[in-house]
PDB file of C-alpha atoms in Angstrom:
ATOM      1  CA  MET A 215     111.434 123.257  99.776  1.00  0.00           C
ATOM      2  CA  THR A 216     114.284 123.000 101.857  1.00  0.00           C
ATOM      3  CA  SER A 217     114.399 119.194 103.752  1.00  0.00           C
ATOM      4  CA  PRO A 218     113.165 118.981 107.368  1.00  0.00           C
ATOM      5  CA  GLU A 219     115.321 120.348 110.353  1.00  0.00           C
ATOM      6  CA  PRO A 220     116.856 117.961 112.201  1.00  0.00           C
ATOM      7  CA  ALA A 221     114.556 117.378 115.598  1.00  0.00           C
ATOM      8  CA  ALA A 222     116.185 117.322 118.945  1.00  0.00           C
ATOM      9  CA  ALA A 223     119.251 115.605 119.410  1.00  0.00           C
ATOM     10  CA  ASP A 224     117.677 113.098 122.523  1.00  0.00           C
ATOM     11  CA  GLY A 225     114.232 112.628 119.749  1.00  0.00           C
ATOM     12  CA  GLY A 226     111.943 114.748 121.486  1.00  0.00           C
ATOM     13  CA  ALA A 227     110.920 117.835 120.804  1.00  0.00           C
ATOM     14  CA  PRO A 228     111.950 119.309 117.346  1.00  0.00           C
ATOM     15  CA  ALA A 229     115.134 121.758 117.535  1.00  0.00           C
ATOM     16  CA  ASP A 230     113.747 124.989 115.352  1.00  0.00           C
ATOM     17  CA  TRP A 231     110.696 126.581 114.182  1.00  0.00           C
ATOM     18  CA  PRO A 232     110.904 125.141 110.665  1.00  0.00           C
ATOM     19  CA  ALA A 233     110.977 121.924 112.118  1.00  0.00           C
ATOM     20  CA  VAL A 234     107.941 122.587 114.441  1.00  0.00           C
ATOM     21  CA  LEU A 235     105.982 123.898 111.614  1.00  0.00           C
ATOM     22  CA  ASP A 236     107.480 120.409 109.247  1.00  0.00           C
ATOM     23  CA  ASP A 237     105.638 118.460 112.086  1.00  0.00           C
ATOM     24  CA  LEU A 238     102.526 120.659 112.664  1.00  0.00           C
ATOM     25  CA  GLU A 239     102.052 120.394 108.686  1.00  0.00           C
ATOM     26  CA  GLY A 240     102.155 116.818 109.265  1.00  0.00           C
ATOM     27  CA  GLU A 241      99.012 116.319 111.234  1.00  0.00           C
ATOM     28  CA  VAL A 242      97.413 118.183 109.199  1.00  0.00           C
ATOM     29  CA  LEU A 243      98.069 115.998 106.119  1.00  0.00           C
ATOM     30  CA  GLU A 244      97.068 113.260 108.941  1.00  0.00           C
ATOM     31  CA  VAL A 245      94.369 113.845 109.731  1.00  0.00           C
ATOM     32  CA  GLU A 246      93.389 114.947 105.829  1.00  0.00           C
ATOM     33  CA  GLN A 247      94.193 111.063 104.968  1.00  0.00           C
ATOM     34  CA  VAL A 248      92.034 110.016 107.157  1.00  0.00           C
ATOM     35  CA  LEU A 249      88.969 111.840 106.735  1.00  0.00           C
ATOM     36  CA  ALA A 250      89.641 110.520 102.807  1.00  0.00           C
ATOM     37  CA  ARG A 251      89.581 107.201 104.082  1.00  0.00           C
ATOM     38  CA  GLU A 252      86.091 107.488 106.199  1.00  0.00           C
ATOM     39  CA  ARG A 253      86.832 105.222 108.709  1.00  0.00           C
ATOM     40  CA  ALA A 254      84.181 106.766 111.587  1.00  0.00           C
ATOM     41  CA  ASP A 255      86.588 104.898 114.307  1.00  0.00           C
ATOM     42  CA  GLU A 256      90.057 107.112 113.385  1.00  0.00           C
ATOM     43  CA  ILE A 257      88.049 109.969 112.776  1.00  0.00           C
ATOM     44  CA  ALA A 258      86.497 109.646 116.242  1.00  0.00           C
ATOM     45  CA  ALA A 259      89.455 108.926 117.198  1.00  0.00           C
ATOM     46  CA  TRP A 260      90.498 112.777 116.077  1.00  0.00           C
ATOM     47  CA  GLY A 261      87.832 114.278 117.974  1.00  0.00           C
ATOM     48  CA  ARG A 262      89.461 112.680 121.025  1.00  0.00           C
ATOM     49  CA  ARG A 263      92.551 114.376 121.479  1.00  0.00           C
ATOM     50  CA  VAL A 264      92.745 116.321 124.513  1.00  0.00           C
ATOM     51  CA  THR A 265      95.727 117.401 124.213  1.00  0.00           C
ATOM     52  CA  ASP A 266      96.003 121.059 123.287  1.00  0.00           C
ATOM     53  CA  TRP A 267      99.675 122.252 121.116  1.00  0.00           C
ATOM     54  CA  VAL A 268     101.929 124.373 123.206  1.00  0.00           C
ATOM     55  CA  PRO A 269     104.982 126.579 121.683  1.00  0.00           C
ATOM     56  CA  PRO A 270     108.432 125.257 122.558  1.00  0.00           C
ATOM     57  CA  SER A 271     109.535 127.663 125.126  1.00  0.00           C
ATOM     58  CA  ALA A 272     112.925 127.195 124.552  1.00  0.00           C
ATOM     59  CA  LEU A 273     112.944 128.077 120.821  1.00  0.00           C
ATOM     60  CA  GLY A 274     111.733 131.725 121.622  1.00  0.00           C
ATOM     61  CA  PRO A 275     109.438 133.832 119.037  1.00  0.00           C
ATOM     62  CA  LEU A 276     108.038 132.526 115.831  1.00  0.00           C
ATOM     63  CA  PRO A 277     111.319 134.335 112.942  1.00  0.00           C
ATOM     64  CA  GLU A 278     109.467 136.753 110.933  1.00  0.00           C
ATOM     65  CA  GLU A 279     110.778 134.923 107.695  1.00  0.00           C
ATOM     66  CA  LEU A 280     108.330 132.063 108.939  1.00  0.00           C
ATOM     67  CA  ARG A 281     105.004 134.598 110.429  1.00  0.00           C
ATOM     68  CA  GLU A 282     103.565 133.748 106.604  1.00  0.00           C
ATOM     69  CA  ARG A 283     104.112 130.049 106.681  1.00  0.00           C
ATOM     70  CA  ALA A 284     102.956 129.444 109.891  1.00  0.00           C
ATOM     71  CA  ALA A 285      99.686 131.904 108.709  1.00  0.00           C
ATOM     72  CA  ARG A 286      99.051 129.730 105.712  1.00  0.00           C
ATOM     73  CA  LEU A 287      99.585 127.473 108.292  1.00  0.00           C
ATOM     74  CA  LEU A 288      96.680 127.932 110.893  1.00  0.00           C
ATOM     75  CA  GLN A 289      94.137 128.376 108.240  1.00  0.00           C
ATOM     76  CA  HIS A 290      94.574 125.016 106.984  1.00  0.00           C
ATOM     77  CA  GLN A 291      94.504 123.654 109.751  1.00  0.00           C
ATOM     78  CA  LEU A 292      91.077 125.478 110.824  1.00  0.00           C
ATOM     79  CA  ALA A 293      89.706 123.968 107.670  1.00  0.00           C
ATOM     80  CA  VAL A 294      90.659 120.830 108.360  1.00  0.00           C
ATOM     81  CA  ALA A 295      89.357 120.992 111.931  1.00  0.00           C
ATOM     82  CA  GLU A 296      85.930 122.319 110.622  1.00  0.00           C
ATOM     83  CA  ARG A 297      85.709 119.343 108.831  1.00  0.00           C
ATOM     84  CA  LEU A 298      86.474 116.863 111.290  1.00  0.00           C
ATOM     85  CA  VAL A 299      83.671 118.743 113.310  1.00  0.00           C
ATOM     86  CA  GLU A 300      81.741 117.967 110.889  1.00  0.00           C
ATOM     87  CA  ARG A 301      82.158 114.935 110.309  1.00  0.00           C
ATOM     88  CA  ILE A 302      82.413 113.718 113.682  1.00  0.00           C
ATOM     89  CA  THR A 303      78.279 115.326 113.803  1.00  0.00           C
ATOM     90  CA  GLN A 304      77.432 113.282 110.957  1.00  0.00           C
ATOM     91  CA  SER A 305      78.590 111.064 112.006  1.00  0.00           C
ATOM     92  CA  GLN A 306      77.000 110.616 115.918  1.00  0.00           C
ATOM     93  CA  LYS A 307      73.462 111.423 113.817  1.00  0.00           C
ATOM     94  CA  GLN A 308      74.045 108.437 111.844  1.00  0.00           C
ATOM     95  CA  ARG A 309      74.839 106.472 114.943  1.00  0.00           C
ATOM     96  CA  ASP A 310      71.786 107.763 116.902  1.00  0.00           C
ATOM     97  CA  VAL A 311      69.136 107.227 113.743  1.00  0.00           C
ATOM     98  CA  ALA A 312      70.859 103.371 114.020  1.00  0.00           C
ATOM     99  CA  ALA A 313      69.799 103.252 117.428  1.00  0.00           C
ATOM    100  CA  ARG A 314      66.555 103.867 116.751  1.00  0.00           C
ATOM    101  CA  MET A 315      65.680 101.764 113.989  1.00  0.00           C
ATOM    102  CA  SER A 316      64.413  98.290 115.652  1.00  0.00           C
ATOM    103  CA  TYR A 317      66.443  95.070 115.235  1.00  0.00           C
ATOM    104  CA  GLY A 318      63.762  92.648 116.083  1.00  0.00           C
ATOM    105  CA  PRO A 319      60.957  90.801 114.576  1.00  0.00           C
ATOM    106  CA  SER A 320      58.959  93.162 111.848  1.00  0.00           C
ATOM    107  CA  ARG A 321      55.467  92.739 112.935  1.00  0.00           C
ATOM    108  CA  PRO A 322      53.215  90.578 110.656  1.00  0.00           C
ATOM    109  CA  VAL A 323      52.381  91.935 107.338  1.00  0.00           C
ATOM    110  CA  ALA A 324      48.680  90.963 106.164  1.00  0.00           C
ATOM    111  CA  ALA A 325      48.565  88.981 103.360  1.00  0.00           C
ATOM    112  CA  TYR A 326      45.745  87.847 101.309  1.00  0.00           C
ATOM    113  CA  PHE A 327      44.926  85.436  99.036  1.00  0.00           C
ATOM    114  CA  ASP A 328      42.921  85.639  96.032  1.00  0.00           C
ATOM    115  CA  GLU A 329      40.607  82.084  95.772  1.00  0.00           C
ATOM    116  CA  ALA A 330      38.684  82.989  92.932  1.00  0.00           C
ATOM    117  CA  LEU A 331      41.722  82.127  90.789  1.00  0.00           C
TER     118      LEU A 331
END
Protein backbone atom coordinates (compact mmCIF):
# COMPACT_ATOMS: atom_id res chain seq x y z
CA MET A 1 0.00 0.00 0.00
CA THR A 2 1.29 3.43 -0.80
CA SER A 3 1.76 6.14 1.79
CA PRO A 4 -1.00 8.75 2.08
CA GLU A 5 -0.79 11.67 -0.29
CA PRO A 6 -0.17 15.11 1.22
CA ALA A 7 -3.00 17.46 2.02
CA ALA A 8 -3.29 20.85 0.42
CA ALA A 9 -0.57 23.31 1.39
CA ASP A 10 -3.01 25.41 3.42
CA GLY A 11 -3.97 22.35 5.52
CA GLY A 12 -7.50 22.42 4.08
CA ALA A 13 -8.99 19.92 1.69
CA PRO A 14 -6.85 17.03 0.44
CA ALA A 15 -4.78 17.77 -2.65
CA ASP A 16 -5.68 14.65 -4.64
CA TRP A 17 -8.10 11.74 -4.90
CA PRO A 18 -5.98 9.19 -2.99
CA ALA A 19 -5.82 11.61 -0.05
CA VAL A 20 -9.58 12.22 -0.26
CA LEU A 21 -10.23 8.47 -0.12
CA ASP A 22 -7.75 8.12 2.76
CA ASP A 23 -9.67 10.78 4.71
CA LEU A 24 -13.00 9.09 4.04
CA GLU A 25 -11.62 5.69 5.04
CA GLY A 26 -10.29 7.26 8.24
CA GLU A 27 -13.74 8.58 9.09
CA VAL A 28 -15.32 5.16 8.56
CA LEU A 29 -12.73 3.56 10.83
CA GLU A 30 -13.37 6.25 13.44
CA VAL A 31 -17.11 5.48 13.40
CA GLU A 32 -16.35 1.77 13.78
CA GLN A 33 -14.22 2.55 16.84
CA VAL A 34 -17.05 4.63 18.31
CA LEU A 35 -19.47 1.74 17.74
CA ALA A 36 -17.03 -0.69 19.37
CA ARG A 37 -16.78 1.50 22.50
CA GLU A 38 -20.59 1.33 22.80
CA ARG A 39 -20.89 4.83 24.26
CA ALA A 40 -24.36 6.13 23.51
CA ASP A 41 -23.30 9.79 23.66
CA GLU A 42 -20.55 9.31 21.05
CA ILE A 43 -22.83 7.27 18.81
CA ALA A 44 -25.54 9.91 19.04
CA ALA A 45 -23.01 12.63 18.17
CA TRP A 46 -22.18 10.84 14.91
CA GLY A 47 -25.87 10.53 14.21
CA ARG A 48 -26.37 14.29 14.61
CA ARG A 49 -23.85 15.19 11.91
CA VAL A 50 -25.80 17.15 9.35
CA THR A 51 -23.26 17.96 6.67
CA ASP A 52 -23.16 15.77 3.62
CA TRP A 53 -19.87 15.03 1.95
CA VAL A 54 -19.36 16.90 -1.30
CA PRO A 55 -16.64 15.74 -3.70
CA PRO A 56 -13.90 18.33 -4.17
CA SER A 57 -14.60 20.15 -7.42
CA ALA A 58 -10.97 21.19 -7.99
CA LEU A 59 -9.82 17.59 -8.40
CA GLY A 60 -11.91 16.71 -11.41
CA PRO A 61 -13.52 13.30 -11.90
CA LEU A 62 -12.40 10.25 -9.96
CA PRO A 63 -9.59 8.49 -11.88
CA GLU A 64 -10.45 5.10 -13.34
CA GLU A 65 -7.73 3.34 -11.31
CA LEU A 66 -9.40 4.50 -8.06
CA ARG A 67 -12.96 3.52 -8.93
CA GLU A 68 -12.74 0.03 -7.43
CA ARG A 69 -11.28 1.41 -4.19
CA ALA A 70 -14.00 4.06 -4.06
CA ALA A 71 -16.71 1.43 -4.67
CA ARG A 72 -15.37 -0.73 -1.81
CA LEU A 73 -15.24 2.32 0.41
CA LEU A 74 -18.83 3.19 -0.44
CA GLN A 75 -20.00 -0.33 0.46
CA HIS A 76 -18.06 -0.12 3.74
CA GLN A 77 -19.59 3.31 4.48
CA LEU A 78 -23.11 2.01 3.82
CA ALA A 79 -22.60 -1.00 6.10
CA VAL A 80 -21.24 1.15 8.92
CA ALA A 81 -24.01 3.72 8.44
CA GLU A 82 -26.58 0.93 8.76
CA ARG A 83 -24.97 -0.24 12.01
CA LEU A 84 -24.91 3.35 13.25
CA VAL A 85 -28.62 3.81 12.56
CA GLU A 86 -29.40 0.51 14.30
CA ARG A 87 -27.44 1.55 17.39
CA ILE A 88 -29.05 5.00 17.50
CA THR A 89 -32.50 3.40 17.22
CA GLN A 90 -31.64 0.88 19.93
CA SER A 91 -30.39 3.66 22.19
CA GLN A 92 -33.57 5.68 21.67
CA LYS A 93 -35.70 2.66 22.56
CA GLN A 94 -33.68 2.10 25.74
CA ARG A 95 -34.09 5.75 26.70
CA ASP A 96 -37.84 5.51 26.12
CA VAL A 97 -38.06 2.46 28.40
CA ALA A 98 -35.95 4.17 31.06
CA ALA A 99 -38.15 7.26 30.89
CA ARG A 100 -41.27 5.14 31.51
CA MET A 101 -39.74 3.50 34.57
CA SER A 102 -40.82 4.87 37.89
CA TYR A 103 -38.00 6.06 40.10
CA GLY A 104 -40.29 7.20 42.89
CA PRO A 105 -40.92 5.28 46.07
CA SER A 106 -42.31 1.87 45.44
CA ARG A 107 -45.84 0.94 46.42
CA PRO A 108 -46.23 -0.68 49.78
CA VAL A 109 -46.14 -4.45 49.62
CA ALA A 110 -48.36 -6.56 51.81
CA ALA A 111 -46.51 -8.39 54.53
CA TYR A 112 -48.00 -11.36 56.35
CA PHE A 113 -46.67 -12.57 59.66
CA ASP A 114 -47.25 -16.10 60.85
CA GLU A 115 -48.15 -15.55 64.52
CA ALA A 116 -48.48 -19.28 65.12
CA LEU A 117 -44.73 -19.66 65.28
